[in-house]
Amino acid sequence: MYHNRIRLGVNIDHVATIRNARGGIHPDPVEAALLAVKAGADGITAHLREDRRHISDRDIDLLMEKLNVPLNLEMAATEEMLTIALKHKPASACIVPEKRQEVTTEGGLDVSGGYDYLSPYVQKLRNANISVSLFIDPDEHQIRASKKIGADKVELHTGTYVEKVGRDRKEELDRLRSSAALCEKLDMEVHAGHGLNYETIEEIAAIPQFTEFNIGHFLIGEAIFVGLEQSIQRMIELMDKGRGFSLDHFGNGKD
Ligand code: PXP
């Protein structure tokens, strides 16, 4: 049986976090993005936050200019971000909830609660040929609301799964499994991301409906020890292993 390979979107936000710690130009997230592509990333993800704590407007300008793979722009559903997205027209936009005080994106978007606001917002992006993803918890109501709103895809938040241990983790894994299966039933593409690392990736990759993972913090952290190319290549290997996919000598997928 043949399996589809999972695409890897490398999130470069935390290269910018390190750069901004000293306010200079090093390390350059755009250079890191190009290196990530060389290492096998299928796309690059960057979150332009309202407070610009890591990725800057100039980074987005340069990513759009230099990348030859899709840019997935993570953004809050604000008017400012809509203007920026419509100006750049990245391949995709992932709408995330954003709170000023949070350390990272803490939970999924409340699509059912924000339906009236989000529905025209998503349409404006889609009308500009930007493929829209909604970052949600693995929850049936949120998935159904995302479908109803007309999102092209959802990204399921894996942060809770990664944080839990033992039985709690198993329960969260089951939630991710049934949520991914529901997305397939509703004919909606499903991605996953947040907190994924070498320890957790295989189990998540084994869920057959996932077509893309967006991974940042762990890869950038691991790059301190082994370099960015190696950390990405190891992640891709484990994704392929989890999916039960390996390459034969002719580059064809097989079990
Ligand atoms: N996906 C989304 C929607 C996110 O907000 C983030 C964090 O910016 C990620 C994926 C990547 O998470 P991590 O950096 O923990 O791998």
CSV table of C-alpha atoms and ligand atoms in Angstrom, one decimal:
chain,number,residue,atom,x,y,z
A,1,MET,CA,0.0,0.0,0.0
A,2,TYR,CA,1.3,3.5,-0.9
A,3,HIS,CA,1.1,6.4,1.5
A,4,ASN,CA,1.1,10.1,0.8
A,5,ARG,CA,4.1,11.9,2.2
A,6,ILE,CA,3.4,14.7,4.6
A,7,ARG,CA,4.6,18.2,3.7
A,8,LEU,CA,6.7,20.0,6.2
A,9,GLY,CA,6.3,23.7,6.7
A,10,VAL,CA,9.2,25.1,8.7
A,11,ASN,CA,8.2,28.0,11.0
A,12,ILE,CA,11.1,30.5,11.2
A,13,ASP,CA,9.7,32.8,13.9
A,14,HIS,CA,12.2,31.9,16.5
A,15,VAL,CA,15.2,32.7,14.3
A,16,ALA,CA,13.8,36.2,14.4
A,17,THR,CA,13.3,35.9,18.2
A,18,ILE,CA,17.0,35.4,18.6
A,19,ARG,CA,17.8,38.2,16.1
A,20,ASN,CA,15.6,40.6,17.9
A,21,ALA,CA,17.1,39.8,21.3
A,22,ARG,CA,20.0,42.0,20.3
A,23,GLY,CA,18.1,44.2,17.8
A,24,GLY,CA,20.5,43.6,15.0
A,25,ILE,CA,20.3,41.6,11.7
A,26,HIS,CA,21.8,38.3,12.8
A,27,PRO,CA,20.6,35.5,12.6
A,28,ASP,CA,18.5,36.3,9.5
A,29,PRO,CA,15.2,34.4,9.3
A,30,VAL,CA,15.1,34.8,5.6
A,31,GLU,CA,18.5,33.1,5.2
A,32,ALA,CA,17.2,30.4,7.6
A,33,ALA,CA,14.1,30.0,5.4
A,34,LEU,CA,16.3,29.5,2.3
A,35,LEU,CA,18.4,27.0,4.2
A,36,ALA,CA,15.3,25.2,5.4
A,37,VAL,CA,14.1,24.8,1.8
A,38,LYS,CA,17.5,23.4,0.8
A,39,ALA,CA,17.2,20.9,3.6
A,40,GLY,CA,13.8,19.7,2.3
A,41,ALA,CA,11.1,22.0,3.8
A,42,ASP,CA,8.1,22.1,1.5
A,43,GLY,CA,7.0,25.5,2.7
A,44,ILE,CA,7.9,28.2,5.1
A,45,THR,CA,5.6,29.5,7.9
A,46,ALA,CA,5.9,32.9,9.6
A,47,HIS,CA,3.7,34.5,12.1
A,48,LEU,CA,3.5,38.3,11.8
A,49,ARG,CA,2.2,39.2,15.3
A,50,GLU,CA,0.5,42.5,16.1
A,51,ASP,CA,3.4,43.4,18.5
A,52,ARG,CA,6.1,42.3,15.9
A,53,ARG,CA,7.9,40.5,18.6
A,54,HIS,CA,9.7,38.2,16.2
A,55,ILE,CA,8.9,38.4,12.4
A,56,SER,CA,8.9,41.9,11.0
A,57,ASP,CA,7.1,43.4,8.0
A,58,ARG,CA,10.4,43.6,6.2
A,59,ASP,CA,10.9,39.8,6.8
A,60,ILE,CA,7.6,39.2,5.0
A,61,ASP,CA,8.6,41.5,2.1
A,62,LEU,CA,11.8,39.5,1.7
A,63,LEU,CA,10.2,36.1,2.1
A,64,MET,CA,7.7,36.9,-0.6
A,65,GLU,CA,10.5,38.1,-2.9
A,66,LYS,CA,13.0,35.3,-2.3
A,67,LEU,CA,11.1,32.1,-1.6
A,68,ASN,CA,10.4,29.5,-4.3
A,69,VAL,CA,8.2,27.5,-2.0
A,70,PRO,CA,4.8,28.5,-0.6
A,71,LEU,CA,4.7,31.0,2.3
A,72,ASN,CA,2.1,30.3,4.9
A,73,LEU,CA,1.4,33.5,6.7
A,74,GLU,CA,0.1,33.0,10.2
A,75,MET,CA,-2.0,36.0,11.3
A,76,ALA,CA,-4.7,37.1,13.6
A,77,ALA,CA,-8.0,38.1,12.0
A,78,THR,CA,-7.5,41.8,12.3
A,79,GLU,CA,-8.0,44.5,9.6
A,80,GLU,CA,-4.3,45.3,9.7
A,81,MET,CA,-3.3,41.7,8.9
A,82,LEU,CA,-6.0,41.5,6.2
A,83,THR,CA,-4.4,44.5,4.4
A,84,ILE,CA,-0.9,43.0,4.7
A,85,ALA,CA,-2.1,39.6,3.4
A,86,LEU,CA,-4.0,41.1,0.5
A,87,LYS,CA,-0.9,43.2,-0.5
A,88,HIS,CA,1.4,40.2,-0.5
A,89,LYS,CA,-1.0,37.4,-1.5
A,90,PRO,CA,1.0,34.5,0.2
A,91,ALA,CA,0.0,31.0,-0.9
A,92,SER,CA,-1.8,30.5,2.3
A,93,ALA,CA,-2.9,32.3,5.4
A,94,CYS,CA,-3.4,30.5,8.7
A,95,ILE,CA,-5.7,32.4,11.0
A,96,VAL,CA,-4.7,32.1,14.6
A,97,PRO,CA,-6.1,33.6,17.9
A,98,GLU,CA,-3.7,36.1,19.3
A,99,LYS,CA,-3.4,37.6,22.8
A,100,ARG,CA,-0.8,40.2,23.6
A,101,GLN,CA,0.3,38.6,26.8
A,102,GLU,CA,0.7,35.0,25.6
A,103,VAL,CA,4.1,33.4,25.2
A,104,THR,CA,2.9,31.5,22.2
A,105,THR,CA,-0.4,30.7,20.5
A,106,GLU,CA,-2.2,29.2,23.5
A,107,GLY,CA,-5.3,27.6,22.0
A,108,GLY,CA,-7.3,27.2,18.9
A,109,LEU,CA,-9.5,29.8,17.2
A,110,ASP,CA,-13.1,30.0,18.3
A,111,VAL,CA,-14.6,29.6,14.9
A,112,SER,CA,-18.2,28.9,16.0
A,113,GLY,CA,-18.2,31.8,18.4
A,114,GLY,CA,-16.6,34.2,15.9
A,115,TYR,CA,-18.6,33.0,12.9
A,116,ASP,CA,-20.2,36.3,11.9
A,117,TYR,CA,-16.9,38.2,11.9
A,118,LEU,CA,-14.7,35.4,10.5
A,119,SER,CA,-17.0,34.4,7.6
A,120,PRO,CA,-16.6,37.5,5.5
A,121,TYR,CA,-12.9,37.8,6.6
A,122,VAL,CA,-12.1,34.3,5.2
A,123,GLN,CA,-14.0,35.1,2.0
A,124,LYS,CA,-11.9,38.3,1.4
A,125,LEU,CA,-8.7,36.2,1.6
A,126,ARG,CA,-10.1,33.4,-0.5
A,127,ASN,CA,-11.3,35.9,-3.2
A,128,ALA,CA,-7.6,37.0,-3.5
A,129,ASN,CA,-6.7,33.3,-4.2
A,130,ILE,CA,-5.1,32.9,-0.7
A,131,SER,CA,-5.8,29.4,0.6
A,132,VAL,CA,-7.2,29.8,4.1
A,133,SER,CA,-6.5,27.6,7.1
A,134,LEU,CA,-8.0,28.0,10.5
A,135,PHE,CA,-6.0,26.9,13.5
A,136,ILE,CA,-8.4,25.1,15.8
A,137,ASP,CA,-8.4,22.6,18.7
A,138,PRO,CA,-9.3,19.1,17.8
A,139,ASP,CA,-13.0,19.7,18.4
A,140,GLU,CA,-16.0,18.6,16.4
A,141,HIS,CA,-17.9,21.9,16.7
A,142,GLN,CA,-14.9,23.9,15.6
A,143,ILE,CA,-14.3,21.6,12.6
A,144,ARG,CA,-17.9,21.8,11.5
A,145,ALA,CA,-17.9,25.6,11.9
A,146,SER,CA,-14.7,25.8,9.8
A,147,LYS,CA,-16.3,23.8,7.0
A,148,LYS,CA,-19.4,26.0,7.1
A,149,ILE,CA,-17.4,29.1,7.0
A,150,GLY,CA,-15.7,27.9,3.8
A,151,ALA,CA,-12.1,27.5,5.0
A,152,ASP,CA,-10.0,25.5,2.6
A,153,LYS,CA,-8.4,23.6,5.5
A,154,VAL,CA,-7.8,23.5,9.2
A,155,GLU,CA,-4.7,23.1,11.2
A,156,LEU,CA,-5.3,21.1,14.4
A,157,HIS,CA,-3.5,22.3,17.5
A,158,THR,CA,-1.2,19.6,18.8
A,159,GLY,CA,0.1,21.6,21.8
A,160,THR,CA,-2.2,19.9,24.4
A,161,TYR,CA,-1.2,16.4,23.0
A,162,VAL,CA,2.5,17.2,23.3
A,163,GLU,CA,2.2,18.6,26.9
A,164,LYS,CA,0.2,15.7,28.3
A,165,VAL,CA,1.6,12.4,29.5
A,166,GLY,CA,0.3,8.8,29.8
A,167,ARG,CA,-3.4,8.3,29.6
A,168,ASP,CA,-4.1,12.0,29.1
A,169,ARG,CA,-1.9,12.1,26.0
A,170,LYS,CA,-3.5,9.0,24.6
A,171,GLU,CA,-6.9,10.6,25.0
A,172,GLU,CA,-5.7,13.7,23.2
A,173,LEU,CA,-4.3,11.5,20.5
A,174,ASP,CA,-7.7,9.9,20.1
A,175,ARG,CA,-9.2,13.4,19.8
A,176,LEU,CA,-6.7,14.3,17.0
A,177,ARG,CA,-7.4,11.0,15.2
A,178,SER,CA,-11.2,11.4,15.3
A,179,SER,CA,-10.9,15.1,14.3
A,180,ALA,CA,-8.7,14.3,11.4
A,181,ALA,CA,-11.1,11.6,10.3
A,182,LEU,CA,-14.0,14.1,10.5
A,183,CYS,CA,-12.1,16.6,8.3
A,184,GLU,CA,-11.7,13.9,5.7
A,185,LYS,CA,-15.4,13.0,5.9
A,186,LEU,CA,-16.2,16.7,5.4
A,187,ASP,CA,-13.8,16.8,2.5
A,188,MET,CA,-11.5,19.4,4.2
A,189,GLU,CA,-7.7,19.2,4.1
A,190,VAL,CA,-6.2,18.9,7.6
A,191,HIS,CA,-2.8,20.0,8.9
A,192,ALA,CA,-1.3,19.8,12.4
A,193,GLY,CA,1.1,21.9,14.4
A,194,HIS,CA,2.4,23.3,17.6
A,195,GLY,CA,5.0,21.8,20.0
A,196,LEU,CA,5.8,18.9,17.7
A,197,ASN,CA,9.2,17.3,18.3
A,198,TYR,CA,11.2,14.1,17.5
A,199,GLU,CA,9.4,12.3,20.4
A,200,THR,CA,5.9,13.0,19.2
A,201,ILE,CA,6.1,13.3,15.4
A,202,GLU,CA,5.9,9.6,14.4
A,203,GLU,CA,2.6,9.0,16.3
A,204,ILE,CA,1.1,12.1,14.7
A,205,ALA,CA,2.4,11.3,11.3
A,206,ALA,CA,0.7,7.9,11.5
A,207,ILE,CA,-2.7,9.6,11.4
A,208,PRO,CA,-3.3,9.2,7.7
A,209,GLN,CA,-5.4,12.3,7.0
A,210,PHE,CA,-2.7,14.8,7.9
A,211,THR,CA,-1.1,16.3,4.8
A,212,GLU,CA,1.1,19.0,6.4
A,213,PHE,CA,2.9,19.8,9.6
A,214,ASN,CA,4.0,23.2,10.7
A,215,ILE,CA,6.9,23.0,13.0
A,216,GLY,CA,9.2,25.7,14.4
A,217,HIS,CA,10.4,26.0,18.0
A,218,PHE,CA,11.8,22.5,18.3
A,219,LEU,CA,13.6,22.6,14.9
A,220,ILE,CA,15.2,26.0,15.6
A,221,GLY,CA,16.2,24.9,19.2
A,222,GLU,CA,17.7,21.6,17.9
A,223,ALA,CA,19.6,23.5,15.3
A,224,ILE,CA,21.8,24.9,18.1
A,225,PHE,CA,23.1,21.4,18.5
A,226,VAL,CA,23.2,19.9,15.1
A,227,GLY,CA,22.5,22.7,12.6
A,228,LEU,CA,19.3,23.6,10.9
A,229,GLU,CA,19.7,21.3,7.9
A,230,GLN,CA,20.3,18.3,10.0
A,231,SER,CA,17.4,19.0,12.4
A,232,ILE,CA,15.0,19.4,9.5
A,233,GLN,CA,16.3,16.3,7.7
A,234,ARG,CA,15.9,14.2,10.9
A,235,MET,CA,12.3,15.5,11.3
A,236,ILE,CA,11.5,14.6,7.7
A,237,GLU,CA,12.9,11.1,8.2
A,238,LEU,CA,10.7,10.6,11.3
A,239,MET,CA,7.7,12.0,9.5
A,240,ASP,CA,8.2,9.5,6.7
A,241,LYS,CA,8.8,6.7,9.2
A,242,GLY,CA,5.6,7.5,11.1
A,243,ARG,CA,3.7,7.5,7.9
A,244,GLY,CA,5.2,4.1,6.9
A,245,PHE,CA,6.8,5.6,3.9
A,246,SER,CA,10.3,5.0,2.7
A,247,LEU,CA,12.0,5.6,-0.5
A,248,ASP,CA,13.3,2.8,-2.8
A,249,HIS,CA,16.3,3.2,-4.9
A,250,PHE,CA,14.3,4.8,-7.6
A,251,GLY,CA,12.8,7.4,-5.3
A,252,ASN,CA,9.4,5.8,-5.3
A,253,GLY,CA,7.4,5.5,-2.1
A,254,LYS,CA,6.8,2.0,-0.8
A,255,ASP,CA,5.9,0.3,2.5
B,1,PXP,N1,1.1,26.2,13.8
B,1,PXP,C1,0.6,27.4,14.4
B,1,PXP,C2,-0.8,27.8,13.9
B,1,PXP,C3,1.3,28.1,15.3
B,1,PXP,O1,0.8,29.2,15.8
B,1,PXP,C4,2.6,27.7,15.6
B,1,PXP,C5,3.5,28.5,16.6
B,1,PXP,O2,3.7,29.7,16.0
B,1,PXP,C6,3.1,26.5,15.0
B,1,PXP,C7,2.3,25.8,14.1
B,1,PXP,C8,4.5,26.0,15.3
B,1,PXP,O3,4.6,25.6,16.6
B,1,PXP,P1,6.0,25.3,17.2
B,1,PXP,O4,6.8,26.5,17.1
B,1,PXP,O5,5.7,25.0,18.6
B,1,PXP,O6,6.5,24.1,16.5
